[in-house]
JSON list of C-alpha atoms in Angstrom, two decimals:
[
{"chain": "A", "resi": 1, "resn": "MET", "atom": "CA", "xyz": [69.75, 158.69, 49.71]},
{"chain": "A", "resi": 2, "resn": "ASN", "atom": "CA", "xyz": [69.03, 159.15, 46.42]},
{"chain": "A", "resi": 3, "resn": "ALA", "atom": "CA", "xyz": [67.85, 155.27, 45.70]},
{"chain": "A", "resi": 4, "resn": "ASN", "atom": "CA", "xyz": [65.70, 156.09, 49.21]},
{"chain": "A", "resi": 5, "resn": "ARG", "atom": "CA", "xyz": [64.15, 159.39, 46.54]},
{"chain": "A", "resi": 6, "resn": "LEU", "atom": "CA", "xyz": [63.70, 157.07, 43.61]},
{"chain": "A", "resi": 7, "resn": "LEU", "atom": "CA", "xyz": [61.89, 154.68, 45.21]},
{"chain": "A", "resi": 8, "resn": "ALA", "atom": "CA", "xyz": [59.71, 156.85, 46.76]},
{"chain": "A", "resi": 9, "resn": "ALA", "atom": "CA", "xyz": [58.91, 157.93, 43.12]},
{"chain": "A", "resi": 10, "resn": "ILE", "atom": "CA", "xyz": [57.79, 155.26, 41.83]},
{"chain": "A", "resi": 11, "resn": "ALA", "atom": "CA", "xyz": [55.72, 154.20, 45.21]},
{"chain": "A", "resi": 12, "resn": "GLY", "atom": "CA", "xyz": [54.07, 157.66, 44.50]},
{"chain": "A", "resi": 13, "resn": "PHE", "atom": "CA", "xyz": [53.58, 156.88, 40.63]},
{"chain": "A", "resi": 14, "resn": "ILE", "atom": "CA", "xyz": [52.04, 153.52, 41.69]},
{"chain": "A", "resi": 15, "resn": "ALA", "atom": "CA", "xyz": [49.77, 154.78, 44.00]},
{"chain": "A", "resi": 16, "resn": "LEU", "atom": "CA", "xyz": [48.83, 157.43, 41.31]},
{"chain": "A", "resi": 17, "resn": "GLY", "atom": "CA", "xyz": [48.15, 155.43, 39.07]},
{"chain": "A", "resi": 18, "resn": "PHE", "atom": "CA", "xyz": [45.95, 153.32, 40.77]},
{"chain": "A", "resi": 19, "resn": "VAL", "atom": "CA", "xyz": [43.72, 156.30, 41.61]},
{"chain": "A", "resi": 20, "resn": "LEU", "atom": "CA", "xyz": [43.83, 157.32, 38.37]},
{"chain": "A", "resi": 21, "resn": "SER", "atom": "CA", "xyz": [42.60, 153.49, 37.23]},
{"chain": "A", "resi": 22, "resn": "SER", "atom": "CA", "xyz": [39.81, 153.37, 40.02]},
{"chain": "A", "resi": 23, "resn": "SER", "atom": "CA", "xyz": [38.15, 156.31, 38.99]},
{"chain": "A", "resi": 24, "resn": "ILE", "atom": "CA", "xyz": [37.77, 156.36, 35.72]},
{"chain": "A", "resi": 25, "resn": "PHE", "atom": "CA", "xyz": [34.55, 154.30, 33.52]},
{"chain": "A", "resi": 26, "resn": "VAL", "atom": "CA", "xyz": [32.95, 153.94, 30.50]},
{"chain": "A", "resi": 27, "resn": "VAL", "atom": "CA", "xyz": [29.31, 154.31, 29.63]},
{"chain": "A", "resi": 28, "resn": "ASP", "atom": "CA", "xyz": [27.82, 152.64, 26.93]},
{"chain": "A", "resi": 29, "resn": "GLN", "atom": "CA", "xyz": [24.83, 154.27, 24.66]},
{"chain": "A", "resi": 30, "resn": "ARG", "atom": "CA", "xyz": [22.35, 152.19, 25.62]},
{"chain": "A", "resi": 31, "resn": "ASN", "atom": "CA", "xyz": [22.85, 152.69, 29.35]},
{"chain": "A", "resi": 32, "resn": "PHE", "atom": "CA", "xyz": [23.15, 155.43, 32.00]},
{"chain": "A", "resi": 33, "resn": "ALA", "atom": "CA", "xyz": [25.40, 155.32, 35.00]},
{"chain": "A", "resi": 34, "resn": "VAL", "atom": "CA", "xyz": [24.72, 156.81, 38.63]},
{"chain": "A", "resi": 35, "resn": "VAL", "atom": "CA", "xyz": [27.47, 157.88, 40.65]},
{"chain": "A", "resi": 36, "resn": "PHE", "atom": "CA", "xyz": [26.62, 157.53, 44.68]},
{"chain": "A", "resi": 37, "resn": "ALA", "atom": "CA", "xyz": [29.51, 159.24, 47.16]},
{"chain": "A", "resi": 38, "resn": "PHE", "atom": "CA", "xyz": [27.91, 157.96, 50.78]},
{"chain": "A", "resi": 39, "resn": "GLY", "atom": "CA", "xyz": [24.97, 155.87, 49.87]},
{"chain": "A", "resi": 40, "resn": "GLN", "atom": "CA", "xyz": [23.51, 159.32, 48.59]},
{"chain": "A", "resi": 41, "resn": "ILE", "atom": "CA", "xyz": [23.42, 160.04, 44.87]},
{"chain": "A", "resi": 42, "resn": "VAL", "atom": "CA", "xyz": [25.84, 162.47, 43.65]},
{"chain": "A", "resi": 43, "resn": "ARG", "atom": "CA", "xyz": [25.01, 162.45, 39.52]},
{"chain": "A", "resi": 44, "resn": "VAL", "atom": "CA", "xyz": [23.54, 160.82, 36.61]},
{"chain": "A", "resi": 45, "resn": "ILE", "atom": "CA", "xyz": [25.00, 160.53, 33.26]},
{"chain": "A", "resi": 46, "resn": "GLU", "atom": "CA", "xyz": [23.34, 159.58, 29.91]},
{"chain": "A", "resi": 47, "resn": "GLN", "atom": "CA", "xyz": [26.20, 160.58, 27.56]},
{"chain": "A", "resi": 48, "resn": "PRO", "atom": "CA", "xyz": [28.07, 157.47, 26.18]},
{"chain": "A", "resi": 49, "resn": "GLY", "atom": "CA", "xyz": [31.68, 157.46, 27.02]},
{"chain": "A", "resi": 50, "resn": "LEU", "atom": "CA", "xyz": [34.60, 157.37, 29.09]},
{"chain": "A", "resi": 51, "resn": "GLN", "atom": "CA", "xyz": [33.65, 159.17, 31.84]},
{"chain": "A", "resi": 52, "resn": "LEU", "atom": "CA", "xyz": [35.91, 161.05, 35.23]}
]
C-alpha cells in the first residue's frame, strides 16, 4: 500500500512539472506576446522576461 502512494505522488509531481513547464514562456526585448484562449485574444504582453 505504501508503494502505491509513493508511485501516485511521483506521478502527480511529474504531471505538475509538465503543466508548469508548458505554461512558462519568455518574451524577448524586441518582441511582444499575444495570449489566446479559444481563438480569442486574452492579453498582449509587452514587457520582456519570464512570463506565466
